[in-house]
Coordinates of N, CA and C in Angstrom, one line a residue:
M266 N 45.1 -36.9 47.1 CA 45.6 -35.5 47.2 C 44.7 -34.6 46.3
G267 N 44.4 -35.0 45.1 CA 43.7 -34.2 44.2 C 42.3 -33.8 44.7
E268 N 41.6 -34.8 45.2 CA 40.2 -34.5 45.7 C 40.2 -33.4 46.7
K269 N 41.2 -33.5 47.6 CA 41.2 -32.5 48.7 C 41.4 -31.1 48.1
L270 N 42.3 -30.9 47.2 CA 42.6 -29.6 46.6 C 41.3 -29.1 45.9
K271 N 40.7 -30.0 45.1 CA 39.5 -29.6 44.4 C 38.4 -29.2 45.4
E272 N 38.3 -29.9 46.5 CA 37.2 -29.6 47.5 C 37.5 -28.3 48.1
I273 N 38.7 -28.0 48.5 CA 39.1 -26.7 49.1 C 38.8 -25.6 48.1
L274 N 39.2 -25.8 46.9 CA 39.0 -24.8 45.8 C 37.6 -24.6 45.5
K275 N 36.8 -25.6 45.4 CA 35.4 -25.5 45.1 C 34.7 -24.7 46.2
D276 N 34.9 -25.1 47.4 CA 34.3 -24.4 48.6 C 34.8 -22.9 48.6
G277 N 36.1 -22.7 48.4 CA 36.6 -21.3 48.5 C 36.0 -20.4 47.4
A278 N 35.9 -21.0 46.2 CA 35.4 -20.2 45.1 C 33.9 -19.9 45.3
L279 N 33.1 -20.9 45.8 CA 31.7 -20.7 46.1 C 31.6 -19.6 47.2
A280 N 32.5 -19.5 48.1 CA 32.4 -18.5 49.1 C 32.7 -17.1 48.5
A281 N 33.4 -17.1 47.4 CA 33.6 -15.9 46.6 C 32.6 -15.7 45.5
D282 N 31.6 -16.5 45.6 CA 30.4 -16.5 44.6 C 30.8 -16.9 43.2
I283 N 31.8 -17.8 43.1 CA 32.2 -18.3 41.8 C 32.0 -19.8 41.8
D284 N 31.3 -20.3 40.8 CA 31.0 -21.7 40.7 C 31.9 -22.3 39.6
L285 N 32.9 -23.1 40.0 CA 33.9 -23.7 39.1 C 33.4 -25.0 38.5
T286 N 33.6 -25.2 37.3 CA 33.2 -26.5 36.6 C 34.2 -27.6 37.0
D287 N 33.9 -28.8 36.7 CA 34.8 -29.9 36.9 C 36.0 -29.8 36.1
S288 N 35.8 -29.3 34.8 CA 37.0 -29.1 33.9 C 37.9 -28.0 34.5
Q289 N 37.4 -27.0 35.0 CA 38.2 -25.9 35.6 C 38.9 -26.4 36.8
L290 N 38.3 -27.1 37.6 CA 38.9 -27.7 38.8 C 40.1 -28.6 38.4
D291 N 39.9 -29.4 37.4 CA 41.0 -30.3 36.9 C 42.2 -29.4 36.5
K292 N 41.9 -28.3 35.8 CA 43.0 -27.5 35.3 C 43.8 -26.8 36.5
F293 N 43.0 -26.4 37.5 CA 43.7 -25.8 38.7 C 44.5 -26.9 39.4
E294 N 44.0 -28.1 39.4 CA 44.8 -29.2 40.1 C 46.1 -29.4 39.3
K295 N 46.0 -29.5 38.0 CA 47.2 -29.7 37.2 C 48.2 -28.6 37.4
F296 N 47.7 -27.3 37.4 CA 48.5 -26.2 37.6 C 49.2 -26.3 39.0
Y297 N 48.4 -26.6 40.0 CA 49.0 -26.7 41.3 C 50.1 -27.8 41.4
E298 N 49.9 -28.9 40.8 CA 50.9 -30.0 40.9 C 52.1 -29.6 40.1
H299 N 52.0 -29.0 39.0 CA 53.2 -28.6 38.3 C 54.0 -27.4 39.0
L300 N 53.2 -26.5 39.6 CA 53.8 -25.4 40.4 C 54.6 -26.0 41.5
I301 N 54.1 -27.0 42.3 CA 54.8 -27.5 43.4 C 56.0 -28.4 43.0
E302 N 55.8 -29.1 41.9 CA 56.9 -29.9 41.3 C 58.1 -29.0 40.9
K303 N 57.8 -28.0 40.1 CA 58.8 -27.1 39.6 C 59.5 -26.2 40.7
N304 N 58.7 -25.9 41.7 CA 59.1 -25.1 42.8 C 60.3 -25.7 43.6
K305 N 60.4 -27.1 43.4 CA 61.5 -27.7 44.1 C 62.9 -27.4 43.5
V306 N 62.8 -27.0 42.2 CA 64.1 -26.7 41.5 C 64.3 -25.2 41.1
M307 N 63.2 -24.5 41.2 CA 63.3 -23.0 40.9 C 62.3 -22.3 41.8
N308 N 62.7 -21.0 42.1 CA 61.9 -20.2 43.1 C 60.7 -19.6 42.4
L309 N 59.5 -20.3 42.5 CA 58.3 -19.7 42.0 C 57.4 -19.1 43.0
T310 N 57.3 -19.8 44.2 CA 56.4 -19.3 45.2 C 56.9 -19.7 46.6
A311 N 56.7 -18.9 47.6 CA 57.0 -19.2 49.0 C 55.8 -19.9 49.6
I312 N 54.7 -19.9 48.9 CA 53.4 -20.5 49.4 C 53.2 -21.8 48.7
T313 N 53.3 -22.9 49.5 CA 53.2 -24.2 48.9 C 52.1 -25.1 49.5
D314 N 51.7 -24.8 50.7 CA 50.6 -25.6 51.3 C 49.3 -25.5 50.5
E315 N 48.7 -26.6 50.3 CA 47.5 -26.7 49.4 C 46.5 -25.6 49.7
R316 N 46.1 -25.5 50.9 CA 45.0 -24.6 51.3 C 45.5 -23.1 51.0
D317 N 46.8 -22.9 51.4 CA 47.3 -21.5 51.2 C 47.4 -21.1 49.7
V318 N 47.8 -22.1 48.9 CA 47.9 -21.8 47.4 C 46.5 -21.6 46.9
V319 N 45.5 -22.4 47.3 CA 44.1 -22.2 46.9 C 43.6 -20.8 47.2
Y320 N 43.8 -20.3 48.4 CA 43.3 -19.0 48.8 C 44.1 -17.9 48.4
K321 N 45.4 -18.0 48.7 CA 46.3 -16.8 48.5 C 46.7 -16.6 47.1
H322 N 46.6 -17.7 46.3 CA 47.0 -17.5 44.8 C 45.7 -17.7 43.9
F323 N 45.0 -18.8 44.1 CA 43.9 -19.0 43.1 C 42.7 -18.2 43.4
I324 N 42.2 -18.2 44.6 CA 41.0 -17.4 44.9 C 41.3 -15.9 44.8
D325 N 42.4 -15.5 45.3 CA 42.9 -14.1 45.2 C 42.9 -13.7 43.7
S326 N 43.4 -14.5 42.9 CA 43.5 -14.1 41.4 C 42.1 -14.0 40.8
I327 N 41.2 -15.0 41.1 CA 40.0 -15.0 40.3 C 38.8 -14.1 40.9
A328 N 39.0 -13.7 42.1 CA 37.9 -12.9 42.7 C 37.5 -11.7 41.9
L329 N 38.5 -11.2 41.1 CA 38.2 -10.0 40.2 C 37.1 -10.2 39.2
I330 N 36.8 -11.5 38.8 CA 35.8 -11.7 37.8 C 34.4 -11.4 38.3
K331 N 34.2 -11.3 39.6 CA 32.9 -10.8 40.1 C 32.7 -9.3 39.9
K332 N 33.9 -8.6 39.7 CA 33.8 -7.2 39.6 C 34.0 -6.7 38.2
I333 N 34.7 -7.5 37.4 CA 35.0 -7.0 36.0 C 34.7 -8.2 35.0
N334 N 34.1 -7.9 33.9 CA 33.7 -8.9 33.0 C 34.8 -8.9 31.8
F335 N 35.6 -10.0 31.8 CA 36.7 -10.1 30.8 C 36.2 -10.7 29.5
D336 N 34.9 -11.2 29.4 CA 34.5 -11.9 28.3 C 34.8 -11.2 26.9
G337 N 35.5 -11.9 26.0 CA 35.8 -11.4 24.7 C 36.8 -10.3 24.7
K338 N 37.5 -10.1 25.8 CA 38.5 -9.0 25.9 C 39.9 -9.5 25.7
K339 N 40.8 -8.5 25.4 CA 42.2 -8.8 25.4 C 42.9 -8.3 26.7
V340 N 43.6 -9.2 27.3 CA 44.1 -8.9 28.7 C 45.6 -9.2 28.7
I341 N 46.4 -8.3 29.3 CA 47.8 -8.6 29.5 C 48.1 -8.5 31.0
D342 N 48.9 -9.5 31.5 CA 49.3 -9.6 32.9 C 50.8 -9.3 32.9
V343 N 51.1 -8.1 33.5 CA 52.4 -7.6 33.5 C 53.1 -8.0 34.8
G344 N 54.3 -8.7 34.6 CA 55.1 -9.2 35.7 C 54.3 -10.4 36.4
T345 N 53.9 -11.3 35.5 CA 53.1 -12.4 35.9 C 53.7 -13.4 36.9
G346 N 55.1 -13.4 36.9 CA 55.7 -14.3 37.9 C 55.4 -15.8 37.6
A347 N 54.8 -16.5 38.6 CA 54.4 -17.9 38.4 C 53.1 -18.0 37.8
G348 N 52.5 -16.9 37.2 CA 51.3 -17.0 36.5 C 50.1 -16.4 37.2
F349 N 50.3 -15.5 38.2 CA 49.2 -14.9 38.9 C 49.1 -13.4 38.7
P350 N 47.9 -12.9 38.3 CA 46.6 -13.6 38.3 C 46.3 -14.3 37.0
G351 N 47.2 -14.2 36.0 CA 46.8 -14.5 34.6 C 46.3 -15.9 34.3
I352 N 47.0 -16.9 34.9 CA 46.6 -18.3 34.6 C 45.2 -18.6 35.2
P353 N 45.0 -18.3 36.5 CA 43.7 -18.6 37.1 C 42.6 -17.8 36.3
L354 N 42.8 -16.5 36.0 CA 41.8 -15.8 35.2 C 41.5 -16.4 33.9
A355 N 42.6 -16.9 33.2 CA 42.4 -17.6 31.9 C 41.6 -18.9 32.1
I356 N 41.8 -19.6 33.2 CA 41.1 -20.9 33.4 C 39.6 -20.6 33.5
V357 N 39.3 -19.5 34.2 CA 37.8 -19.3 34.5 C 37.2 -18.4 33.4
T358 N 38.0 -17.8 32.5 CA 37.4 -16.9 31.5 C 38.0 -17.4 30.1
D359 N 37.5 -18.5 29.6 CA 38.2 -19.1 28.5 C 37.8 -18.4 27.1
N360 N 36.9 -17.4 27.2 CA 36.7 -16.7 25.9 C 37.3 -15.3 25.9
A361 N 38.3 -15.1 26.8 CA 39.1 -13.8 26.7 C 40.5 -14.3 26.3
E362 N 41.2 -13.3 25.8 CA 42.6 -13.6 25.3 C 43.6 -13.0 26.2
F363 N 44.5 -13.9 26.8 CA 45.4 -13.4 27.8 C 46.9 -13.5 27.2
V364 N 47.6 -12.4 27.5 CA 49.1 -12.4 27.3 C 49.8 -12.3 28.6
L365 N 50.7 -13.2 29.0 CA 51.4 -13.2 30.2 C 52.8 -12.8 30.0
M366 N 53.2 -11.7 30.6 CA 54.6 -11.1 30.4 C 55.4 -11.2 31.6
D367 N 56.7 -11.7 31.5 CA 57.6 -11.6 32.6 C 59.0 -11.4 32.1
S368 N 59.8 -10.8 32.9 CA 61.2 -10.5 32.5 C 62.2 -11.7 32.7
L369 N 61.7 -12.8 33.3 CA 62.6 -13.9 33.6 C 62.2 -15.1 32.7
N370 N 63.1 -15.5 31.9 CA 62.8 -16.5 30.9 C 62.4 -17.8 31.4
K371 N 63.1 -18.2 32.6 CA 62.7 -19.5 33.1 C 61.3 -19.6 33.7
R372 N 60.8 -18.4 34.1 CA 59.4 -18.4 34.5 C 58.5 -18.6 33.2
I373 N 58.9 -17.9 32.1 CA 58.1 -18.1 30.9 C 58.1 -19.5 30.4
K374 N 59.2 -20.2 30.5 CA 59.3 -21.6 30.2 C 58.3 -22.4 31.1
F375 N 58.3 -22.2 32.3 CA 57.4 -22.8 33.3 C 55.9 -22.6 32.8
L376 N 55.6 -21.3 32.5 CA 54.2 -21.0 32.1 C 53.8 -21.7 30.8
N377 N 54.8 -21.8 29.9 CA 54.5 -22.5 28.7 C 54.1 -24.0 28.9
E378 N 54.8 -24.6 29.9 CA 54.5 -25.9 30.3 C 53.1 -26.0 30.9
V379 N 52.8 -25.0 31.8 CA 51.4 -25.0 32.4 C 50.3 -24.9 31.3
I380 N 50.6 -24.0 30.3 CA 49.6 -23.8 29.3 C 49.3 -25.1 28.5
E381 N 50.4 -25.9 28.3 CA 50.3 -27.1 27.6 C 49.6 -28.2 28.5
I382 N 50.0 -28.3 29.7 CA 49.5 -29.3 30.6 C 48.0 -29.0 30.9
C383 N 47.6 -27.8 31.0 CA 46.2 -27.4 31.3 C 45.4 -27.2 30.0
D384 N 46.0 -27.3 28.9 CA 45.4 -27.2 27.6 C 44.7 -25.8 27.5
L385 N 45.4 -24.7 27.8 CA 44.8 -23.4 27.7 C 45.0 -22.8 26.3
K386 N 44.0 -22.7 25.6 CA 44.0 -22.2 24.2 C 44.0 -20.7 24.1
N387 N 43.7 -20.0 25.2 CA 43.5 -18.6 25.2 C 44.7 -17.8 25.9
V388 N 45.8 -18.5 26.0 CA 47.0 -17.8 26.7 C 48.2 -17.9 25.8
T389 N 48.9 -16.8 25.7 CA 50.3 -16.8 25.1 C 51.2 -16.1 26.1
T390 N 52.5 -16.3 26.0 CA 53.5 -15.7 26.9 C 54.5 -14.9 26.1
I391 N 55.1 -13.9 26.8 CA 56.2 -13.2 26.2 C 57.2 -12.9 27.2
H392 N 58.5 -13.1 26.9 CA 59.6 -12.8 27.7 C 60.1 -11.4 27.4
A393 N 59.9 -10.5 28.3 CA 60.2 -9.1 28.0 C 60.2 -8.2 29.3
R394 N 60.8 -7.1 29.2 CA 60.7 -6.1 30.3 C 59.6 -5.1 29.9
A395 N 58.8 -4.8 30.9 CA 57.7 -3.9 30.6 C 58.0 -2.6 29.9
E396 N 59.1 -2.0 30.3 CA 59.4 -0.7 29.8 C 59.9 -0.8 28.3
E397 N 60.3 -1.9 27.9 CA 60.7 -2.1 26.5 C 59.4 -2.6 25.7
L398 N 58.7 -3.5 26.2 CA 57.5 -4.0 25.4 C 56.5 -2.9 25.3
G399 N 56.4 -2.1 26.3 CA 55.4 -1.0 26.2 C 55.6 0.0 25.1
R400 N 56.8 -0.1 24.5 CA 57.1 0.8 23.4 C 56.9 0.1 22.0
D401 N 56.7 -1.2 22.1 CA 56.5 -2.0 20.9 C 55.1 -1.8 20.3
T402 N 55.0 -1.4 19.1 CA 53.7 -1.1 18.5 C 52.8 -2.2 18.5
E403 N 53.3 -3.5 18.5 CA 52.4 -4.6 18.5 C 51.7 -4.8 19.8
Y404 N 52.2 -4.2 20.9 CA 51.6 -4.4 22.2 C 51.2 -3.0 22.8
R405 N 51.7 -1.9 22.3 CA 51.4 -0.6 22.9 C 49.9 -0.2 22.6
E406 N 49.2 0.1 23.7 CA 47.8 0.5 23.6 C 46.9 -0.5 22.8
K407 N 47.2 -1.8 23.0 CA 46.4 -2.8 22.3 C 45.5 -3.6 23.2
F408 N 45.5 -3.4 24.5 CA 44.7 -4.2 25.4 C 43.5 -3.5 26.0
D409 N 42.4 -4.3 26.2 CA 41.3 -3.7 26.9 C 41.6 -3.6 28.4
Y410 N 42.3 -4.6 28.9 CA 42.6 -4.7 30.3 C 44.1 -5.0 30.5
C411 N 44.7 -4.4 31.5 CA 46.0 -4.8 32.0 C 45.8 -5.2 33.4
V412 N 46.3 -6.3 33.9 CA 46.2 -6.7 35.3 C 47.7 -6.9 35.8
S413 N 47.9 -6.6 37.1 CA 49.2 -6.9 37.7 C 49.1 -7.1 39.2
R414 N 49.7 -8.2 39.6 CA 49.7 -8.5 41.0 C 51.2 -8.4 41.5
A415 N 52.0 -7.8 40.6 CA 53.4 -7.6 40.9 C 53.5 -6.6 42.1
V416 N 54.6 -6.8 42.9 CA 54.8 -6.0 44.1 C 55.7 -4.8 43.6
A417 N 55.1 -3.6 43.5 CA 55.8 -2.4 43.1 C 55.0 -1.2 43.6
N418 N 55.8 -0.1 43.7 CA 55.2 1.2 44.0 C 54.1 1.5 42.9
M419 N 53.0 2.1 43.3 CA 51.9 2.4 42.4 C 52.3 3.2 41.2
S420 N 53.1 4.2 41.4 CA 53.6 5.1 40.3 C 54.4 4.3 39.3
T421 N 55.3 3.4 39.8 CA 56.1 2.6 39.0 C 55.2 1.7 38.1
L422 N 54.2 1.0 38.8 CA 53.3 0.1 38.2 C 52.5 0.8 37.1
L423 N 52.1 2.0 37.3 CA 51.3 2.7 36.3 C 52.2 3.0 35.1
E424 N 53.4 3.3 35.3 CA 54.3 3.6 34.1 C 54.6 2.3 33.3
Y425 N 54.6 1.1 34.0 CA 54.8 -0.1 33.4 C 53.6 -0.6 32.6
C426 N 52.4 -0.3 33.2 CA 51.2 -1.0 32.7 C 50.3 -0.1 31.8
I427 N 50.2 1.2 32.1 CA 49.3 2.0 31.3 C 49.6 2.0 29.8
P428 N 50.9 1.9 29.4 CA 51.3 1.9 28.0 C 50.6 0.8 27.2
F429 N 50.2 -0.3 27.9 CA 49.6 -1.4 27.2 C 48.1 -1.3 26.9
V430 N 47.5 -0.3 27.7 CA 46.1 -0.2 27.7 C 45.6 0.7 26.6
R431 N 44.6 0.3 25.9 CA 44.0 1.2 24.8 C 43.3 2.3 25.5
V432 N 43.1 3.4 24.8 CA 42.3 4.6 25.3 C 40.9 4.1 25.7
G433 N 40.5 4.4 26.9 CA 39.2 3.9 27.3 C 39.3 2.5 28.0
G434 N 40.5 1.9 28.0 CA 40.7 0.6 28.6 C 41.1 0.8 30.1
V435 N 41.4 -0.3 30.8 CA 41.5 -0.3 32.2 C 42.7 -1.0 32.7
F436 N 43.4 -0.5 33.7 CA 44.4 -1.2 34.4 C 44.0 -1.5 35.8
V437 N 44.1 -2.8 36.2 CA 43.7 -3.2 37.6 C 45.0 -3.6 38.3
S438 N 45.3 -2.9 39.4 CA 46.4 -3.3 40.3 C 45.9 -4.1 41.5
Y439 N 46.4 -5.3 41.7 CA 46.1 -6.1 42.9 C 46.9 -5.6 44.1
K440 N 46.3 -5.1 45.1 CA 47.1 -4.6 46.2 C 46.7 -5.1 47.6
S441 N 47.6 -5.1 48.5 CA 47.2 -5.6 49.9 C 46.8 -4.4 50.7
G442 N 45.8 -4.7 51.6 CA 45.4 -3.7 52.6 C 45.1 -2.3 52.2
D443 N 45.4 -1.4 53.0 CA 45.0 0.0 52.8 C 45.9 0.7 51.7
V444 N 45.3 1.2 50.7 CA 46.0 1.8 49.6 C 45.9 3.3 49.5
T445 N 45.3 3.9 50.5 CA 45.1 5.4 50.4 C 46.3 6.2 50.1
E446 N 47.4 5.9 50.9 CA 48.6 6.7 50.8 C 49.3 6.5 49.4
E447 N 49.3 5.2 49.0 CA 49.9 4.9 47.7 C 49.2 5.6 46.5
I448 N 47.9 5.6 46.6 CA 47.1 6.3 45.6 C 47.4 7.8 45.6
E449 N 47.5 8.3 46.8 CA 47.8 9.8 46.9 C 49.1 10.1 46.2
L450 N 50.1 9.2 46.5 CA 51.5 9.4 46.0 C 51.6 9.2 44.5
S451 N 50.5 8.6 43.9 CA 50.6 8.3 42.5 C 49.9 9.3 41.6
K452 N 49.5 10.4 42.2 CA 48.7 11.4 41.5 C 49.4 12.0 40.3
N453 N 50.7 12.3 40.5 CA 51.5 12.9 39.4 C 51.6 11.9 38.3
A454 N 51.8 10.6 38.6 CA 51.9 9.6 37.6 C 50.6 9.5 36.8
Q455 N 49.5 9.5 37.5 CA 48.2 9.5 36.9 C 48.1 10.6 35.9
K456 N 48.5 11.8 36.3 CA 48.4 13.0 35.4 C 49.3 12.9 34.2
Q457 N 50.5 12.4 34.4 CA 51.5 12.3 33.3 C 51.1 11.2 32.3
L458 N 50.4 10.2 32.8 CA 50.1 9.0 32.0 C 48.6 9.0 31.6
F459 N 47.9 10.1 31.7 CA 46.6 10.3 31.2 C 45.6 9.2 31.7
C460 N 45.7 8.9 33.0 CA 44.8 7.9 33.5 C 44.2 8.4 34.8
R461 N 43.1 7.9 35.2 CA 42.6 8.3 36.6 C 41.8 7.1 37.2
I462 N 41.8 7.2 38.5 CA 41.1 6.2 39.3 C 39.6 6.1 39.0
K463 N 39.2 4.9 38.6 CA 37.8 4.7 38.3 C 37.1 4.1 39.6
D464 N 37.9 3.3 40.3 CA 37.3 2.6 41.4 C 38.4 2.0 42.3
V465 N 38.1 1.8 43.6 CA 38.9 1.0 44.5 C 38.0 0.0 45.1
I466 N 38.2 -1.3 44.8 CA 37.3 -2.3 45.2 C 38.0 -3.1 46.3
G467 N 37.5 -2.9 47.6 CA 38.1 -3.7 48.7 C 37.4 -5.0 48.8
F468 N 38.1 -6.1 49.1 CA 37.5 -7.3 49.4 C 38.4 -8.2 50.3
S469 N 37.7 -9.1 51.0 CA 38.5 -10.1 51.8 C 38.5 -11.4 51.2
I470 N 39.6 -12.1 51.2 CA 39.7 -13.4 50.7 C 38.9 -14.3 51.6
P471 N 37.9 -15.0 51.1 CA 37.0 -15.8 52.0 C 37.8 -16.8 52.8
N472 N 37.3 -17.0 54.0 CA 37.8 -18.0 55.0 C 39.3 -17.7 55.4
T473 N 39.7 -16.4 55.2 CA 41.0 -16.0 55.7 C 40.8 -14.6 56.3
D474 N 41.9 -14.1 56.9 CA 41.8 -12.7 57.5 C 42.5 -11.7 56.5
I475 N 42.7 -12.1 55.3 CA 43.5 -11.3 54.3 C 42.5 -10.3 53.6
S476 N 42.9 -9.0 53.7 CA 42.1 -8.0 53.0 C 42.9 -7.5 51.8
R477 N 42.2 -7.3 50.7 CA 42.8 -6.9 49.4 C 42.1 -5.7 48.8
S478 N 42.8 -5.1 47.9 CA 42.1 -4.0 47.1 C 42.5 -4.2 45.6
F479 N 41.5 -4.0 44.8 CA 41.7 -3.9 43.4 C 41.6 -2.4 43.1
V480 N 42.7 -1.8 42.6 CA 42.7 -0.4 42.3 C 42.5 -0.3 40.8
V481 N 41.4 0.3 40.3 CA 41.1 0.3 38.9 C 41.3 1.7 38.3
F482 N 42.2 1.7 37.3 CA 42.5 3.0 36.6 C 41.9 3.0 35.2
E483 N 41.4 4.1 34.7 CA 40.9 4.1 33.4 C 41.8 5.1 32.6
K484 N 42.2 4.7 31.3 CA 43.1 5.5 30.5 C 42.2 6.4 29.7
K485 N 42.6 7.7 29.7 CA 41.7 8.7 29.2 C 42.2 9.1 27.7
K486 N 43.5 9.1 27.5 CA 43.9 9.5 26.1 C 45.2 8.9 25.8
E487 N 45.6 9.0 24.5 CA 46.9 8.4 24.0 C 48.1 8.9 24.8
L488 N 49.0 8.0 25.0 CA 50.2 8.3 25.8 C 51.2 9.1 25.1
N489 N 51.9 10.0 25.8 CA 53.1 10.7 25.3 C 54.1 9.6 24.9
K490 N 54.8 9.8 23.8 CA 55.8 8.9 23.3 C 57.0 8.6 24.2
K491 N 57.2 9.6 25.2 CA 58.4 9.4 26.1 C 58.1 8.3 27.1
Y492 N 56.9 7.9 27.3 CA 56.6 6.9 28.3 C 56.3 5.5 27.6
P493 N 56.7 4.4 28.2 CA 57.5 4.3 29.5 C 58.9 4.7 29.3
R494 N 59.5 5.3 30.3 CA 60.9 5.6 30.2 C 61.7 4.3 30.4
Q495 N 62.9 4.3 29.7 CA 63.6 3.0 29.7 C 64.8 3.0 30.7
G496 N 65.6 2.0 30.7 CA 66.7 1.9 31.6 C 66.4 1.8 33.1
G497 N 65.3 1.2 33.4 CA 64.9 1.0 34.8 C 64.4 2.3 35.5
K498 N 64.2 3.4 34.8 CA 63.8 4.6 35.4 C 62.5 4.6 36.1
P499 N 61.4 3.9 35.6 CA 60.2 3.8 36.3 C 60.3 3.3 37.8
K500 N 61.3 2.4 38.0 CA 61.5 1.9 39.3 C 62.5 2.8 40.1
K501 N 63.5 3.3 39.5 CA 64.5 4.1 40.2 C 64.0 5.4 40.6
S502 N 63.3 6.1 39.6 CA 62.7 7.4 40.0 C 61.3 7.5 39.5
P503 N 60.3 7.0 40.3 CA 58.9 7.0 39.9 C 58.4 8.4 39.7
L504 N 57.5 8.5 38.8 CA 56.9 9.8 38.4 C 56.3 10.5 39.6

């Protein structure tokens, strides 16, 4: 089983112009095995087929490193879920520091097991809600990059994620398909949160018909203290 996964992953990564080492392939394999094992008892992913996990989770997560250099940077993954994109990014960029945040404690426990099994020295986790942690001075405006593959309205995501980003830093939202309308609707949120679109990077996951967009926002100045709003407001009434 292992050789097949590694083969699929190595080929898929090369198609995305990423050359994975044997050590990295080992870590991805261990991550996959633990994900599938734990998925039997808790809901981590609806995608379990080897090839699908490789392309829709692993390759999708790491494709960003061809566009953004995380070397030596501090990165937070907001709403990481089963560890995407944070764990794959951490496996391929071992000299960047990653914080994985999720509001569900059992997911955090799972991620801590993955970190141990894969011997990831550059990853820590935190169990928290984004709108609360974003007000915590230890995390607020402390990161070079924030990434999120969480499924949410762009305006909501901006309010969750921009508070973590230092001035001059960047938030990257992983999105499916065409994002034109969503970006248009997030203009007020961009204005209120002092950020603006730096780039929209379209790409196709190799060997699939799946198209993705990385929407890259740059933070221009320090955030107003009222953001993020608490009590679920970013989700209930987006800016």
